[in-house]
Amino acid sequence: MASKVMKSVAKSMGVYQYPWQEKLMKHQDDLSKGVWGYWHLGAWKHCGISARHRARVRKEVLLAGEDWPYDPEWKEMRTKRKGHKCDRISAEKRANTAELMQKMPQMLADFKKRKWERKINEEDAEAKKT
Protein backbone atom coordinates (compact mmCIF):
# COMPACT_ATOMS: atom_id res chain seq x y z
CA MET A 1 0.00 0.00 0.00
CA ALA A 2 2.79 2.37 0.87
CA SER A 3 4.54 1.67 -2.42
CA LYS A 4 1.37 2.62 -4.35
CA VAL A 5 1.15 5.87 -2.43
CA MET A 6 4.81 6.62 -3.13
CA LYS A 7 4.37 5.91 -6.84
CA SER A 8 1.33 8.16 -7.07
CA VAL A 9 3.17 10.94 -5.21
CA ALA A 10 6.21 10.47 -7.46
CA LYS A 11 4.01 10.58 -10.56
CA SER A 12 2.39 13.80 -9.41
CA MET A 13 5.80 15.34 -8.73
CA GLY A 14 7.14 14.22 -12.10
CA VAL A 15 9.98 12.16 -10.66
CA TYR A 16 8.62 8.78 -11.72
CA GLN A 17 8.97 7.98 -15.39
CA TYR A 18 7.37 5.17 -17.31
CA PRO A 19 9.98 2.40 -17.67
CA TRP A 20 9.93 2.43 -21.46
CA GLN A 21 13.38 0.90 -21.81
CA GLU A 22 12.25 -2.28 -20.09
CA LYS A 23 9.02 -2.50 -22.08
CA LEU A 24 10.84 -1.77 -25.33
CA MET A 25 13.40 -4.48 -24.67
CA LYS A 26 10.65 -6.93 -23.75
CA HIS A 27 8.61 -6.39 -26.94
CA GLN A 28 11.39 -5.45 -29.35
CA ASP A 29 11.20 -8.75 -31.24
CA ASP A 30 7.45 -8.42 -31.85
CA LEU A 31 7.70 -4.77 -32.85
CA SER A 32 10.51 -5.45 -35.31
CA LYS A 33 8.36 -8.05 -37.10
CA GLY A 34 5.39 -5.73 -37.48
CA VAL A 35 3.59 -2.97 -35.65
CA TRP A 36 0.17 -4.65 -35.57
CA GLY A 37 1.35 -8.23 -35.86
CA TYR A 38 2.96 -10.61 -38.31
CA TRP A 39 2.39 -13.84 -40.21
CA HIS A 40 4.01 -16.90 -38.67
CA LEU A 41 3.66 -20.31 -40.35
CA GLY A 42 0.52 -19.21 -42.18
CA ALA A 43 -1.19 -17.82 -39.08
CA TRP A 44 -1.55 -14.21 -37.99
CA LYS A 45 0.15 -13.48 -34.68
CA HIS A 46 -0.89 -10.34 -32.87
CA CYS A 47 1.75 -8.10 -31.42
CA GLY A 48 2.63 -8.97 -27.85
CA ILE A 49 1.93 -5.42 -26.72
CA SER A 50 -1.45 -3.72 -27.09
CA ALA A 51 -1.88 -0.68 -29.29
CA ARG A 52 -2.50 1.55 -26.28
CA HIS A 53 0.68 0.43 -24.53
CA ARG A 54 2.64 0.54 -27.80
CA ALA A 55 1.54 4.15 -28.27
CA ARG A 56 2.51 4.97 -24.70
CA VAL A 57 5.97 3.42 -25.12
CA ARG A 58 6.39 5.20 -28.45
CA LYS A 59 5.49 8.52 -26.88
CA GLU A 60 7.93 8.00 -24.02
CA VAL A 61 10.71 7.00 -26.42
CA LEU A 62 10.15 10.06 -28.59
CA LEU A 63 9.93 12.38 -25.56
CA ALA A 64 13.24 10.97 -24.34
CA GLY A 65 14.78 11.99 -27.67
CA GLU A 66 15.33 8.46 -28.93
CA ASP A 67 14.48 7.12 -32.38
CA TRP A 68 11.36 4.98 -32.96
CA PRO A 69 12.06 2.77 -36.01
CA TYR A 70 8.92 0.60 -35.70
CA ASP A 71 6.41 2.86 -37.44
CA PRO A 72 5.02 1.36 -40.65
CA GLU A 73 5.82 3.10 -43.92
CA TRP A 74 3.24 5.63 -45.00
CA LYS A 75 1.51 5.37 -48.34
CA GLU A 76 1.80 8.21 -50.76
CA MET A 77 -0.84 10.85 -50.21
CA ARG A 78 -3.73 11.00 -52.61
CA THR A 79 -3.45 14.07 -54.82
CA LYS A 80 -6.63 13.61 -56.81
CA ARG A 81 -9.50 15.32 -55.07
CA LYS A 82 -12.80 13.61 -54.65
CA GLY A 83 -15.96 15.07 -56.03
CA HIS A 84 -19.30 14.28 -57.59
CA LYS A 85 -19.21 11.86 -60.48
CA CYS A 86 -21.56 14.03 -62.55
CA ASP A 87 -19.09 16.93 -62.32
CA ARG A 88 -16.21 14.76 -63.52
CA ILE A 89 -18.23 13.30 -66.38
CA SER A 90 -19.52 16.67 -67.57
CA ALA A 91 -15.97 18.08 -67.52
CA GLU A 92 -14.77 15.12 -69.58
CA LYS A 93 -17.67 15.59 -72.01
CA ARG A 94 -16.86 19.28 -72.43
CA ALA A 95 -13.21 18.46 -73.13
CA ASN A 96 -14.21 15.76 -75.60
CA THR A 97 -16.65 18.13 -77.35
CA ALA A 98 -13.98 20.80 -77.70
CA GLU A 99 -11.61 18.23 -79.22
CA LEU A 100 -14.25 17.00 -81.65
CA MET A 101 -15.10 20.56 -82.69
CA GLN A 102 -11.47 21.01 -83.71
CA LYS A 103 -11.78 17.93 -85.93
CA MET A 104 -15.22 18.89 -87.33
CA PRO A 105 -14.15 20.45 -90.69
CA GLN A 106 -12.12 17.36 -91.59
CA MET A 107 -14.94 15.07 -90.47
CA LEU A 108 -17.45 16.94 -92.69
CA ALA A 109 -15.09 16.79 -95.66
CA ASP A 110 -14.64 13.04 -95.17
CA PHE A 111 -18.41 12.55 -94.90
CA LYS A 112 -19.07 14.51 -98.12
CA LYS A 113 -16.36 12.52 -99.89
CA ARG A 114 -17.84 9.17 -98.75
CA LYS A 115 -21.33 10.30 -99.78
CA TRP A 116 -20.07 11.41 -103.18
CA GLU A 117 -18.18 8.10 -103.69
CA ARG A 118 -21.29 6.09 -102.74
CA LYS A 119 -23.36 8.08 -105.23
CA ILE A 120 -20.78 7.50 -108.01
CA ASN A 121 -20.62 3.76 -107.20
CA GLU A 122 -24.43 3.48 -107.36
CA GLU A 123 -24.51 5.26 -110.73
CA ASP A 124 -21.78 2.93 -112.05
CA ALA A 125 -23.74 -0.10 -110.85
CA GLU A 126 -26.93 1.13 -112.62
CA ALA A 127 -24.95 1.82 -115.81
CA LYS A 128 -23.57 -1.75 -115.82
CA LYS A 129 -27.06 -3.25 -115.39
CA THR A 130 -28.38 -1.57 -118.48
PDB file of C-alpha atoms in Angstrom:
ATOM      1  CA  MET A   1       0.000   0.000   0.000  1.00  0.00           C
ATOM      2  CA  ALA A   2       2.788   2.372   0.874  1.00  0.00           C
ATOM      3  CA  SER A   3       4.542   1.674  -2.425  1.00  0.00           C
ATOM      4  CA  LYS A   4       1.374   2.616  -4.347  1.00  0.00           C
ATOM      5  CA  VAL A   5       1.148   5.871  -2.429  1.00  0.00           C
ATOM      6  CA  MET A   6       4.806   6.617  -3.133  1.00  0.00           C
ATOM      7  CA  LYS A   7       4.366   5.910  -6.839  1.00  0.00           C
ATOM      8  CA  SER A   8       1.334   8.163  -7.073  1.00  0.00           C
ATOM      9  CA  VAL A   9       3.167  10.940  -5.210  1.00  0.00           C
ATOM     10  CA  ALA A  10       6.209  10.465  -7.461  1.00  0.00           C
ATOM     11  CA  LYS A  11       4.009  10.580 -10.556  1.00  0.00           C
ATOM     12  CA  SER A  12       2.388  13.799  -9.413  1.00  0.00           C
ATOM     13  CA  MET A  13       5.798  15.339  -8.726  1.00  0.00           C
ATOM     14  CA  GLY A  14       7.138  14.217 -12.103  1.00  0.00           C
ATOM     15  CA  VAL A  15       9.982  12.155 -10.664  1.00  0.00           C
ATOM     16  CA  TYR A  16       8.625   8.777 -11.716  1.00  0.00           C
ATOM     17  CA  GLN A  17       8.968   7.979 -15.387  1.00  0.00           C
ATOM     18  CA  TYR A  18       7.368   5.173 -17.306  1.00  0.00           C
ATOM     19  CA  PRO A  19       9.983   2.402 -17.669  1.00  0.00           C
ATOM     20  CA  TRP A  20       9.930   2.433 -21.463  1.00  0.00           C
ATOM     21  CA  GLN A  21      13.376   0.898 -21.812  1.00  0.00           C
ATOM     22  CA  GLU A  22      12.247  -2.282 -20.091  1.00  0.00           C
ATOM     23  CA  LYS A  23       9.018  -2.500 -22.078  1.00  0.00           C
ATOM     24  CA  LEU A  24      10.841  -1.770 -25.327  1.00  0.00           C
ATOM     25  CA  MET A  25      13.398  -4.480 -24.674  1.00  0.00           C
ATOM     26  CA  LYS A  26      10.648  -6.929 -23.749  1.00  0.00           C
ATOM     27  CA  HIS A  27       8.607  -6.391 -26.939  1.00  0.00           C
ATOM     28  CA  GLN A  28      11.392  -5.452 -29.345  1.00  0.00           C
ATOM     29  CA  ASP A  29      11.204  -8.754 -31.245  1.00  0.00           C
ATOM     30  CA  ASP A  30       7.453  -8.419 -31.852  1.00  0.00           C
ATOM     31  CA  LEU A  31       7.703  -4.767 -32.849  1.00  0.00           C
ATOM     32  CA  SER A  32      10.513  -5.453 -35.313  1.00  0.00           C
ATOM     33  CA  LYS A  33       8.364  -8.054 -37.100  1.00  0.00           C
ATOM     34  CA  GLY A  34       5.390  -5.729 -37.482  1.00  0.00           C
ATOM     35  CA  VAL A  35       3.587  -2.973 -35.646  1.00  0.00           C
ATOM     36  CA  TRP A  36       0.172  -4.653 -35.573  1.00  0.00           C
ATOM     37  CA  GLY A  37       1.348  -8.234 -35.864  1.00  0.00           C
ATOM     38  CA  TYR A  38       2.956 -10.614 -38.310  1.00  0.00           C
ATOM     39  CA  TRP A  39       2.388 -13.842 -40.214  1.00  0.00           C
ATOM     40  CA  HIS A  40       4.013 -16.897 -38.671  1.00  0.00           C
ATOM     41  CA  LEU A  41       3.657 -20.305 -40.345  1.00  0.00           C
ATOM     42  CA  GLY A  42       0.518 -19.208 -42.179  1.00  0.00           C
ATOM     43  CA  ALA A  43      -1.186 -17.818 -39.078  1.00  0.00           C
ATOM     44  CA  TRP A  44      -1.552 -14.205 -37.989  1.00  0.00           C
ATOM     45  CA  LYS A  45       0.154 -13.478 -34.676  1.00  0.00           C
ATOM     46  CA  HIS A  46      -0.892 -10.341 -32.872  1.00  0.00           C
ATOM     47  CA  CYS A  47       1.754  -8.097 -31.422  1.00  0.00           C
ATOM     48  CA  GLY A  48       2.628  -8.970 -27.848  1.00  0.00           C
ATOM     49  CA  ILE A  49       1.928  -5.420 -26.719  1.00  0.00           C
ATOM     50  CA  SER A  50      -1.446  -3.719 -27.093  1.00  0.00           C
ATOM     51  CA  ALA A  51      -1.876  -0.677 -29.295  1.00  0.00           C
ATOM     52  CA  ARG A  52      -2.504   1.550 -26.283  1.00  0.00           C
ATOM     53  CA  HIS A  53       0.683   0.429 -24.531  1.00  0.00           C
ATOM     54  CA  ARG A  54       2.638   0.536 -27.799  1.00  0.00           C
ATOM     55  CA  ALA A  55       1.538   4.154 -28.271  1.00  0.00           C
ATOM     56  CA  ARG A  56       2.513   4.966 -24.702  1.00  0.00           C
ATOM     57  CA  VAL A  57       5.968   3.416 -25.119  1.00  0.00           C
ATOM     58  CA  ARG A  58       6.386   5.204 -28.454  1.00  0.00           C
ATOM     59  CA  LYS A  59       5.485   8.516 -26.876  1.00  0.00           C
ATOM     60  CA  GLU A  60       7.932   8.001 -24.022  1.00  0.00           C
ATOM     61  CA  VAL A  61      10.707   7.004 -26.419  1.00  0.00           C
ATOM     62  CA  LEU A  62      10.146  10.064 -28.594  1.00  0.00           C
ATOM     63  CA  LEU A  63       9.934  12.375 -25.565  1.00  0.00           C
ATOM     64  CA  ALA A  64      13.241  10.967 -24.341  1.00  0.00           C
ATOM     65  CA  GLY A  65      14.777  11.993 -27.666  1.00  0.00           C
ATOM     66  CA  GLU A  66      15.333   8.464 -28.926  1.00  0.00           C
ATOM     67  CA  ASP A  67      14.481   7.124 -32.377  1.00  0.00           C
ATOM     68  CA  TRP A  68      11.362   4.977 -32.955  1.00  0.00           C
ATOM     69  CA  PRO A  69      12.058   2.768 -36.007  1.00  0.00           C
ATOM     70  CA  TYR A  70       8.921   0.604 -35.700  1.00  0.00           C
ATOM     71  CA  ASP A  71       6.411   2.864 -37.443  1.00  0.00           C
ATOM     72  CA  PRO A  72       5.019   1.358 -40.653  1.00  0.00           C
ATOM     73  CA  GLU A  73       5.815   3.095 -43.921  1.00  0.00           C
ATOM     74  CA  TRP A  74       3.242   5.634 -44.997  1.00  0.00           C
ATOM     75  CA  LYS A  75       1.508   5.370 -48.335  1.00  0.00           C
ATOM     76  CA  GLU A  76       1.805   8.211 -50.762  1.00  0.00           C
ATOM     77  CA  MET A  77      -0.843  10.855 -50.210  1.00  0.00           C
ATOM     78  CA  ARG A  78      -3.729  11.002 -52.611  1.00  0.00           C
ATOM     79  CA  THR A  79      -3.446  14.072 -54.822  1.00  0.00           C
ATOM     80  CA  LYS A  80      -6.634  13.609 -56.810  1.00  0.00           C
ATOM     81  CA  ARG A  81      -9.500  15.320 -55.067  1.00  0.00           C
ATOM     82  CA  LYS A  82     -12.798  13.613 -54.651  1.00  0.00           C
ATOM     83  CA  GLY A  83     -15.963  15.073 -56.029  1.00  0.00           C
ATOM     84  CA  HIS A  84     -19.295  14.277 -57.587  1.00  0.00           C
ATOM     85  CA  LYS A  85     -19.210  11.863 -60.484  1.00  0.00           C
ATOM     86  CA  CYS A  86     -21.561  14.030 -62.548  1.00  0.00           C
ATOM     87  CA  ASP A  87     -19.090  16.930 -62.319  1.00  0.00           C
ATOM     88  CA  ARG A  88     -16.208  14.760 -63.517  1.00  0.00           C
ATOM     89  CA  ILE A  89     -18.230  13.295 -66.380  1.00  0.00           C
ATOM     90  CA  SER A  90     -19.520  16.667 -67.566  1.00  0.00           C
ATOM     91  CA  ALA A  91     -15.973  18.080 -67.518  1.00  0.00           C
ATOM     92  CA  GLU A  92     -14.766  15.123 -69.576  1.00  0.00           C
ATOM     93  CA  LYS A  93     -17.666  15.591 -72.008  1.00  0.00           C
ATOM     94  CA  ARG A  94     -16.857  19.279 -72.428  1.00  0.00           C
ATOM     95  CA  ALA A  95     -13.210  18.460 -73.129  1.00  0.00           C
ATOM     96  CA  ASN A  96     -14.208  15.756 -75.603  1.00  0.00           C
ATOM     97  CA  THR A  97     -16.646  18.126 -77.351  1.00  0.00           C
ATOM     98  CA  ALA A  98     -13.978  20.798 -77.704  1.00  0.00           C
ATOM     99  CA  GLU A  99     -11.608  18.234 -79.217  1.00  0.00           C
ATOM    100  CA  LEU A 100     -14.254  16.999 -81.650  1.00  0.00           C
ATOM    101  CA  MET A 101     -15.099  20.563 -82.692  1.00  0.00           C
ATOM    102  CA  GLN A 102     -11.472  21.012 -83.712  1.00  0.00           C
ATOM    103  CA  LYS A 103     -11.776  17.934 -85.932  1.00  0.00           C
ATOM    104  CA  MET A 104     -15.221  18.885 -87.331  1.00  0.00           C
ATOM    105  CA  PRO A 105     -14.149  20.447 -90.685  1.00  0.00           C
ATOM    106  CA  GLN A 106     -12.123  17.363 -91.589  1.00  0.00           C
ATOM    107  CA  MET A 107     -14.944  15.068 -90.474  1.00  0.00           C
ATOM    108  CA  LEU A 108     -17.452  16.941 -92.686  1.00  0.00           C
ATOM    109  CA  ALA A 109     -15.094  16.789 -95.661  1.00  0.00           C
ATOM    110  CA  ASP A 110     -14.643  13.039 -95.173  1.00  0.00           C
ATOM    111  CA  PHE A 111     -18.408  12.553 -94.903  1.00  0.00           C
ATOM    112  CA  LYS A 112     -19.071  14.507 -98.115  1.00  0.00           C
ATOM    113  CA  LYS A 113     -16.359  12.523 -99.889  1.00  0.00           C
ATOM    114  CA  ARG A 114     -17.837   9.165 -98.754  1.00  0.00           C
ATOM    115  CA  LYS A 115     -21.333  10.298 -99.784  1.00  0.00           C
ATOM    116  CA  TRP A 116     -20.073  11.413-103.181  1.00  0.00           C
ATOM    117  CA  GLU A 117     -18.177   8.101-103.692  1.00  0.00           C
ATOM    118  CA  ARG A 118     -21.288   6.093-102.737  1.00  0.00           C
ATOM    119  CA  LYS A 119     -23.364   8.076-105.234  1.00  0.00           C
ATOM    120  CA  ILE A 120     -20.780   7.497-108.006  1.00  0.00           C
ATOM    121  CA  ASN A 121     -20.622   3.758-107.198  1.00  0.00           C
ATOM    122  CA  GLU A 122     -24.435   3.483-107.360  1.00  0.00           C
ATOM    123  CA  GLU A 123     -24.507   5.263-110.734  1.00  0.00           C
ATOM    124  CA  ASP A 124     -21.777   2.935-112.054  1.00  0.00           C
ATOM    125  CA  ALA A 125     -23.739  -0.101-110.854  1.00  0.00           C
ATOM    126  CA  GLU A 126     -26.927   1.134-112.620  1.00  0.00           C
ATOM    127  CA  ALA A 127     -24.954   1.821-115.813  1.00  0.00           C
ATOM    128  CA  LYS A 128     -23.567  -1.747-115.819  1.00  0.00           C
ATOM    129  CA  LYS A 129     -27.057  -3.245-115.387  1.00  0.00           C
ATOM    130  CA  THR A 130     -28.385  -1.568-118.478  1.00  0.00           C
TER     131      THR A 130
END
